DNA sequence: GCTGAAAGGAGAATGAG
DNA sequence: CTCATTCTCCTTTCAGC
């Protein structure tokens, strides 16, 4: 699948807002009839434009009220140290995002926890005890103003 | 809906991984039969534990290869200035996240764009021209190591 | 390529035990 | 929760534009 036309883009837009929409309603919203609309969706799934369908949960209802950005500097930058760190990141459910950034620190992570105590425990017991971290800098998130999974399509 | 039991938590876990799963398969994975499983899902939707169902897209395939954290300081902190900024944030599709943080800056935003030029344009033309920003600090994301919408359930 | 219709089947939704 | 039933909608195939 090489290029997306405006129909494909419209479909992606709708689905990343609400994937529980029925094929019939989706078709109407993008001005197609059911069959071609369905075919396009399948194509977008197969070609990987649509990675997956997920349910988004309410973190507050789940008792996860503390979020923070944690900047991390590594002790060393050899492959082994890196791998230990990345394995840790992958495995930890508290870490929602982790990116290597240009700047003073090696990585920025977005972390979620039930409360500051759990966050503290995570940072001290789990993260630092992995042995590969030189220093961290934690910025608590005071208020979440916007958080979306919708990419700017079109 | 007050408390979630282990069945509910299992359901949430599965659905935030893959919401395209069929009710039958979901029921089997959480060791329930179809009907009670379906009833629990509906309850979780109605009570707001499940906020929405969405499709996650591949940002690279969509030509969005540049991401950055942009830290922002406001000129003033009166309600009006704040509102102008938040309206701008809400309205801009480039801004995926925006949080008020404890620290030197007022807000941290996660921004996505096609390339550095588009990012630059966004920052200079759109963000700064809103007139309420004092200063910004941009950290390009070099490599995305982990990015998940799955919350630590249970 | 698209539309429209139509058939079949799968799965969602409901009600009773 | 299980069972059984209803019913909606998905999915495919066909025709024709």
Tab-separated table of C-alpha atoms (C1' of nucleotides) in Angstrom:
chain	number	residue	atom	x	y	z
A	1	UNK	CA	0.000	0.000	0.000
A	2	UNK	CA	1.708	3.103	-1.205
A	3	UNK	CA	-0.438	6.167	-0.969
A	4	UNK	CA	-3.479	7.095	0.968
A	5	UNK	CA	-6.231	9.066	-0.618
A	6	UNK	CA	-8.611	11.338	1.210
A	7	UNK	CA	-11.009	8.470	1.917
A	8	UNK	CA	-8.299	6.502	3.673
A	9	UNK	CA	-7.282	9.502	5.699
A	10	UNK	CA	-10.856	10.134	6.731
A	11	UNK	CA	-11.217	6.542	7.827
A	12	UNK	CA	-8.058	6.750	9.922
A	13	UNK	CA	-9.234	9.967	11.493
A	14	UNK	CA	-12.516	8.491	12.567
A	15	UNK	CA	-11.062	5.224	13.827
A	16	UNK	CA	-8.435	6.823	15.998
A	17	UNK	CA	-11.219	8.821	17.625
A	18	UNK	CA	-13.575	5.916	18.045
A	19	UNK	CA	-12.953	2.410	16.817
A	20	UNK	CA	-16.186	1.029	18.206
A	21	UNK	CA	-18.084	2.660	15.376
A	22	UNK	CA	-19.975	0.241	13.156
A	23	UNK	CA	-18.912	-0.300	9.590
A	24	UNK	CA	-22.190	1.129	8.381
A	25	UNK	CA	-21.824	4.346	10.330
A	26	UNK	CA	-18.163	4.652	9.373
A	27	UNK	CA	-19.051	4.291	5.722
A	28	UNK	CA	-21.598	7.066	6.005
A	29	UNK	CA	-19.208	9.384	7.787
A	30	UNK	CA	-16.583	9.076	5.073
A	31	UNK	CA	-19.084	9.133	2.212
A	32	UNK	CA	-18.581	5.623	0.976
A	33	UNK	CA	-20.796	2.620	0.904
A	34	UNK	CA	-20.187	-0.327	3.148
A	35	UNK	CA	-18.253	-2.608	0.856
A	36	UNK	CA	-15.457	-0.287	-0.322
A	37	UNK	CA	-15.209	1.206	3.144
A	38	UNK	CA	-14.736	-2.229	4.641
A	39	UNK	CA	-12.113	-3.098	2.045
A	40	UNK	CA	-10.152	0.040	2.828
A	41	UNK	CA	-10.201	-0.643	6.544
A	42	UNK	CA	-8.861	-4.150	5.984
A	43	UNK	CA	-6.138	-2.782	3.764
A	44	UNK	CA	-5.166	-0.199	6.341
A	45	UNK	CA	-4.937	-2.934	8.956
A	46	UNK	CA	-2.906	-5.283	6.802
A	47	UNK	CA	-0.517	-2.636	5.608
A	48	UNK	CA	0.161	-1.545	9.172
A	49	UNK	CA	-1.237	1.960	9.086
A	50	UNK	CA	-3.547	0.736	11.812
A	51	UNK	CA	-1.322	-0.897	14.392
A	52	UNK	CA	-3.938	-2.151	16.781
A	53	UNK	CA	-7.242	-1.507	18.452
A	54	UNK	CA	-7.215	-0.836	22.170
A	55	UNK	CA	-9.425	0.270	25.024
A	56	UNK	CA	-8.349	3.423	26.810
A	57	UNK	CA	-8.933	3.283	30.543
A	58	UNK	CA	-9.508	5.959	33.140
A	59	UNK	CA	-6.366	6.071	35.240
A	60	UNK	CA	-8.018	7.938	38.091
A	61	UNK	CA	-10.746	5.385	38.497
A	62	UNK	CA	-8.041	2.771	38.661
A	63	UNK	CA	-6.407	4.623	41.511
A	64	UNK	CA	-3.466	5.843	39.469
A	65	UNK	CA	-3.380	9.498	40.373
A	66	UNK	CA	0.308	10.341	40.201
A	67	UNK	CA	2.225	10.875	37.007
A	68	UNK	CA	5.728	12.174	36.548
A	69	UNK	CA	8.420	12.760	34.029
A	70	UNK	CA	11.637	11.133	35.100
A	71	UNK	CA	14.834	12.124	33.377
A	72	UNK	CA	17.555	9.531	33.527
A	73	UNK	CA	21.292	9.541	33.032
A	74	UNK	CA	23.108	6.268	32.541
A	75	UNK	CA	26.311	5.300	34.279
A	76	UNK	CA	27.809	3.906	31.128
A	77	UNK	CA	26.815	3.844	27.520
A	78	UNK	CA	28.024	0.422	26.498
A	79	UNK	CA	25.621	-1.988	24.905
A	80	UNK	CA	25.237	-4.164	27.945
A	81	UNK	CA	24.290	-1.342	30.293
A	82	UNK	CA	21.836	-0.073	27.732
A	83	UNK	CA	20.251	-3.455	27.349
A	84	UNK	CA	19.789	-3.866	31.078
A	85	UNK	CA	18.068	-0.524	31.183
A	86	UNK	CA	15.849	-1.156	28.183
A	87	UNK	CA	14.819	-4.558	29.480
A	88	UNK	CA	13.888	-2.927	32.732
A	89	UNK	CA	11.849	-0.283	30.927
A	90	UNK	CA	10.053	-2.833	28.794
A	91	UNK	CA	9.167	-4.956	31.745
A	92	UNK	CA	7.966	-2.228	34.085
A	93	UNK	CA	4.250	-1.454	33.842
A	94	UNK	CA	4.749	1.857	35.632
A	95	UNK	CA	6.690	3.224	32.681
A	96	UNK	CA	4.305	4.375	29.979
A	97	UNK	CA	6.811	6.100	27.742
A	98	UNK	CA	10.551	6.154	27.441
A	99	UNK	CA	12.457	8.154	24.887
A	100	UNK	CA	16.056	8.986	24.238
A	101	UNK	CA	16.304	12.735	23.942
A	102	UNK	CA	18.824	15.291	22.861
A	103	UNK	CA	19.770	17.232	25.938
A	104	UNK	CA	21.364	16.858	29.322
A	105	UNK	CA	19.829	13.502	30.129
A	106	UNK	CA	19.889	10.237	28.254
A	107	UNK	CA	16.242	9.308	28.603
A	108	UNK	CA	12.936	10.805	29.560
A	109	UNK	CA	10.313	8.473	30.959
A	110	UNK	CA	6.677	9.063	31.739
A	111	UNK	CA	5.757	7.156	34.854
A	112	UNK	CA	2.422	6.491	36.523
A	113	UNK	CA	1.690	5.277	40.038
A	114	UNK	CA	-1.042	5.114	42.645
A	115	UNK	CA	0.504	7.751	44.873
A	116	UNK	CA	3.772	9.472	45.587
A	117	UNK	CA	4.790	6.685	47.910
A	118	UNK	CA	4.443	4.095	45.209
A	119	UNK	CA	6.289	6.385	42.822
A	120	UNK	CA	9.072	6.811	45.325
A	121	UNK	CA	9.259	3.075	45.851
A	122	UNK	CA	9.421	2.503	42.154
A	123	UNK	CA	12.180	5.024	41.673
A	124	UNK	CA	14.314	3.957	44.594
A	125	UNK	CA	13.754	0.238	44.839
A	126	UNK	CA	13.257	-0.708	41.252
A	127	UNK	CA	14.827	1.836	38.985
A	128	UNK	CA	17.935	2.744	40.904
A	129	UNK	CA	18.547	-0.788	42.114
A	130	UNK	CA	18.911	-1.882	38.522
A	131	UNK	CA	22.429	-0.577	38.968
A	132	UNK	CA	22.832	1.157	35.647
A	133	UNK	CA	21.479	4.595	36.524
A	134	UNK	CA	23.755	7.467	37.393
A	135	UNK	CA	21.182	10.099	38.257
A	136	UNK	CA	17.525	10.950	37.875
A	137	UNK	CA	15.441	14.074	37.921
A	138	UNK	CA	11.746	13.748	38.657
A	139	UNK	CA	9.117	16.277	37.626
A	140	UNK	CA	5.699	15.592	39.053
A	141	UNK	CA	2.806	16.273	36.748
A	142	UNK	CA	0.496	18.708	38.475
A	143	UNK	CA	-2.312	18.721	35.984
A	144	UNK	CA	-2.927	16.805	32.863
A	145	UNK	CA	-4.243	19.253	30.311
A	146	UNK	CA	-4.280	17.159	27.202
A	147	UNK	CA	-3.468	13.580	26.432
A	148	UNK	CA	-4.416	12.039	23.150
A	149	UNK	CA	-3.473	9.083	21.016
A	150	UNK	CA	-4.772	10.824	17.898
A	151	UNK	CA	-2.108	11.663	15.374
A	152	UNK	CA	-2.451	14.654	13.064
A	153	UNK	CA	-3.748	12.938	9.948
A	154	UNK	CA	-4.058	14.835	6.683
B	1	UNK	CA	-19.752	0.491	40.300
B	2	UNK	CA	-17.607	0.437	43.368
B	3	UNK	CA	-15.028	-2.278	43.331
B	4	UNK	CA	-13.449	-4.345	40.662
B	5	UNK	CA	-12.784	-7.987	41.256
B	6	UNK	CA	-10.080	-9.994	39.581
B	7	UNK	CA	-12.331	-10.817	36.629
B	8	UNK	CA	-12.886	-7.154	35.899
B	9	UNK	CA	-9.203	-6.431	36.146
B	10	UNK	CA	-8.391	-9.264	33.779
B	11	UNK	CA	-10.914	-7.955	31.297
B	12	UNK	CA	-9.421	-4.465	31.441
B	13	UNK	CA	-5.947	-5.862	30.968
B	14	UNK	CA	-6.903	-7.750	27.856
B	15	UNK	CA	-8.945	-4.945	26.317
B	16	UNK	CA	-6.252	-2.337	26.697
B	17	UNK	CA	-3.937	-4.691	24.843
B	18	UNK	CA	-6.386	-5.595	22.127
B	19	UNK	CA	-9.972	-4.448	21.952
B	20	UNK	CA	-10.682	-6.181	18.671
B	21	UNK	CA	-10.870	-9.488	20.488
B	22	UNK	CA	-14.226	-11.195	20.215
B	23	UNK	CA	-16.413	-11.631	23.248
B	24	UNK	CA	-16.037	-15.377	23.085
B	25	UNK	CA	-12.265	-15.293	23.070
B	26	UNK	CA	-12.235	-12.647	25.782
B	27	UNK	CA	-14.506	-14.777	27.935
B	28	UNK	CA	-12.191	-17.742	27.570
B	29	UNK	CA	-9.100	-15.735	28.408
B	30	UNK	CA	-10.599	-14.487	31.657
B	31	UNK	CA	-12.256	-17.795	32.530
B	32	UNK	CA	-15.827	-16.673	32.235
B	33	UNK	CA	-18.587	-17.624	29.882
B	34	UNK	CA	-19.838	-15.239	27.262
B	35	UNK	CA	-22.818	-13.650	28.931
B	36	UNK	CA	-21.314	-12.670	32.286
B	37	UNK	CA	-18.207	-11.515	30.501
B	38	UNK	CA	-20.258	-9.341	28.202
B	39	UNK	CA	-22.202	-7.915	31.132
B	40	UNK	CA	-19.000	-6.977	32.895
B	41	UNK	CA	-17.638	-5.264	29.820
B	42	UNK	CA	-20.805	-3.199	29.509
B	43	UNK	CA	-20.596	-2.245	33.155
B	44	UNK	CA	-16.989	-1.210	32.776
B	45	UNK	CA	-17.953	0.945	29.822
B	46	UNK	CA	-20.917	2.556	31.523
B	47	UNK	CA	-19.098	3.228	34.739
B	48	UNK	CA	-16.274	4.916	32.872
B	49	UNK	CA	-13.435	2.546	33.630
B	50	UNK	CA	-13.256	2.088	29.898
B	51	UNK	CA	-13.153	5.572	28.433
B	52	UNK	CA	-13.186	4.726	24.756
B	53	UNK	CA	-12.035	2.367	22.057
B	54	UNK	CA	-9.548	3.683	19.546
B	55	UNK	CA	-7.310	2.613	16.704
B	56	UNK	CA	-3.605	3.239	17.202
B	57	UNK	CA	-1.863	4.300	14.028
B	58	UNK	CA	1.719	4.007	12.869
B	59	UNK	CA	3.135	7.515	12.974
B	60	UNK	CA	6.085	6.667	10.737
B	61	UNK	CA	3.902	5.328	7.975
B	62	UNK	CA	1.966	8.556	8.187
B	63	UNK	CA	5.142	10.529	7.641
B	64	UNK	CA	5.347	11.814	11.186
B	65	UNK	CA	8.936	11.090	12.069
B	66	UNK	CA	9.832	13.906	14.429
B	67	UNK	CA	8.778	14.065	18.047
B	68	UNK	CA	9.885	16.454	20.726
B	69	UNK	CA	9.282	17.536	24.248
B	70	UNK	CA	8.682	21.248	24.430
B	71	UNK	CA	8.863	22.949	27.781
B	72	UNK	CA	6.925	26.171	27.998
B	73	UNK	CA	6.920	29.163	30.312
B	74	UNK	CA	4.008	31.563	30.271
B	75	UNK	CA	4.295	35.318	30.195
B	76	UNK	CA	1.579	35.758	32.775
B	77	UNK	CA	-0.383	33.438	34.943
B	78	UNK	CA	-3.743	35.137	34.949
B	79	UNK	CA	-6.809	33.182	33.908
B	80	UNK	CA	-7.117	34.803	30.534
B	81	UNK	CA	-3.569	34.065	29.440
B	82	UNK	CA	-3.969	30.523	30.628
B	83	UNK	CA	-7.171	30.081	28.716
B	84	UNK	CA	-5.624	31.342	25.498
B	85	UNK	CA	-2.833	28.849	25.900
B	86	UNK	CA	-5.079	25.907	26.759
B	87	UNK	CA	-7.389	26.662	23.857
B	88	UNK	CA	-4.374	26.678	21.594
B	89	UNK	CA	-3.194	23.356	22.992
B	90	UNK	CA	-6.588	21.746	22.640
B	91	UNK	CA	-6.963	22.887	19.099
B	92	UNK	CA	-3.508	21.946	17.821
B	93	UNK	CA	-3.233	18.426	16.390
B	94	UNK	CA	0.547	18.529	16.676
B	95	UNK	CA	0.346	18.543	20.451
B	96	UNK	CA	-0.236	15.029	21.732
B	97	UNK	CA	0.248	15.706	25.428
B	98	UNK	CA	0.403	18.772	27.580
B	99	UNK	CA	0.940	18.721	31.322
B	100	UNK	CA	1.572	21.262	34.002
B	101	UNK	CA	4.641	20.169	35.884
B	102	UNK	CA	6.450	21.053	39.048
B	103	UNK	CA	9.758	22.541	38.006
B	104	UNK	CA	11.286	25.410	36.144
B	105	UNK	CA	8.725	25.453	33.364
B	106	UNK	CA	4.983	25.768	33.470
B	107	UNK	CA	4.106	23.106	30.946
B	108	UNK	CA	5.638	20.193	29.134
B	109	UNK	CA	4.182	19.260	25.764
B	110	UNK	CA	4.818	16.291	23.563
B	111	UNK	CA	4.751	17.381	19.957
B	112	UNK	CA	4.801	15.423	16.707
B	113	UNK	CA	5.539	16.635	13.191
B	114	UNK	CA	6.543	15.417	9.774
B	115	UNK	CA	10.046	16.812	9.961
B	116	UNK	CA	12.111	19.357	11.811
B	117	UNK	CA	10.997	22.067	9.454
B	118	UNK	CA	7.366	21.477	10.238
B	119	UNK	CA	8.224	21.351	13.912
B	120	UNK	CA	10.080	24.630	13.636
B	121	UNK	CA	7.178	26.201	11.807
B	122	UNK	CA	4.800	24.983	14.427
B	123	UNK	CA	6.899	26.356	17.243
B	124	UNK	CA	7.640	29.718	15.704
B	125	UNK	CA	4.559	30.513	13.715
B	126	UNK	CA	1.853	28.920	15.758
B	127	UNK	CA	2.961	28.522	19.317
B	128	UNK	CA	4.946	31.681	19.853
B	129	UNK	CA	2.601	33.813	17.808
B	130	UNK	CA	-0.167	32.987	20.265
B	131	UNK	CA	1.426	35.774	22.272
B	132	UNK	CA	1.232	34.222	25.703
B	133	UNK	CA	4.520	32.329	25.741
B	134	UNK	CA	7.576	33.716	27.436
B	135	UNK	CA	10.079	31.053	26.529
B	136	UNK	CA	10.356	27.481	25.296
B	137	UNK	CA	12.914	24.735	25.475
B	138	UNK	CA	12.754	21.982	22.886
B	139	UNK	CA	14.191	18.496	23.345
B	140	UNK	CA	14.103	16.387	20.226
B	141	UNK	CA	13.286	12.742	20.761
B	142	UNK	CA	16.099	10.714	19.263
B	143	UNK	CA	14.634	7.288	19.690
B	144	UNK	CA	11.341	6.089	20.955
B	145	UNK	CA	12.035	3.132	23.195
B	146	UNK	CA	8.631	2.495	24.657
B	147	UNK	CA	5.245	4.022	24.188
B	148	UNK	CA	2.173	2.356	25.537
B	149	UNK	CA	-1.384	3.228	26.407
B	150	UNK	CA	-1.599	0.282	28.799
B	151	UNK	CA	-1.986	1.254	32.406
B	152	UNK	CA	-0.639	-0.942	35.200
B	153	UNK	CA	-3.816	-2.774	36.179
B	154	UNK	CA	-3.867	-4.929	39.310
C	1	DG	C1'	-12.367	1.884	-9.035
C	2	DC	C1'	-17.354	2.624	-6.955
C	3	DT	C1'	-22.572	1.365	-5.704
C	4	DG	C1'	-26.351	-1.496	-4.281
C	5	DA	C1'	-28.513	-5.623	-3.028
C	6	DA	C1'	-28.730	-9.905	-1.105
C	7	DA	C1'	-27.279	-14.111	1.384
C	8	DG	C1'	-25.123	-16.356	4.983
C	9	DG	C1'	-22.959	-16.588	9.136
C	10	DA	C1'	-20.962	-14.776	13.309
C	11	DG	C1'	-21.443	-12.665	17.331
C	12	DA	C1'	-23.834	-9.297	20.245
C	13	DA	C1'	-27.539	-8.680	23.288
C	14	DT	C1'	-31.500	-10.267	26.166
C	15	DG	C1'	-34.359	-13.023	29.168
C	16	DA	C1'	-35.235	-17.061	32.063
C	17	DG	C1'	-33.756	-20.492	35.016
D	1	DC	C1'	-23.409	-18.245	35.873
D	2	DT	C1'	-25.598	-21.180	32.222
D	3	DC	C1'	-28.631	-21.871	28.532
D	4	DA	C1'	-31.241	-20.702	24.697
D	5	DT	C1'	-33.143	-17.397	21.730
D	6	DT	C1'	-33.445	-13.186	19.094
D	7	DC	C1'	-31.556	-9.908	16.338
D	8	DT	C1'	-28.236	-6.839	14.648
D	9	DC	C1'	-24.378	-6.292	11.980
D	10	DC	C1'	-20.366	-8.043	9.697
D	11	DT	C1'	-18.614	-10.162	5.656
D	12	DT	C1'	-18.705	-11.922	1.121
D	13	DT	C1'	-20.335	-12.270	-3.458
D	14	DC	C1'	-22.768	-10.798	-7.182
D	15	DA	C1'	-24.522	-7.518	-10.421
D	16	DG	C1'	-24.046	-3.154	-12.902
D	17	DC	C1'	-22.340	1.679	-13.309
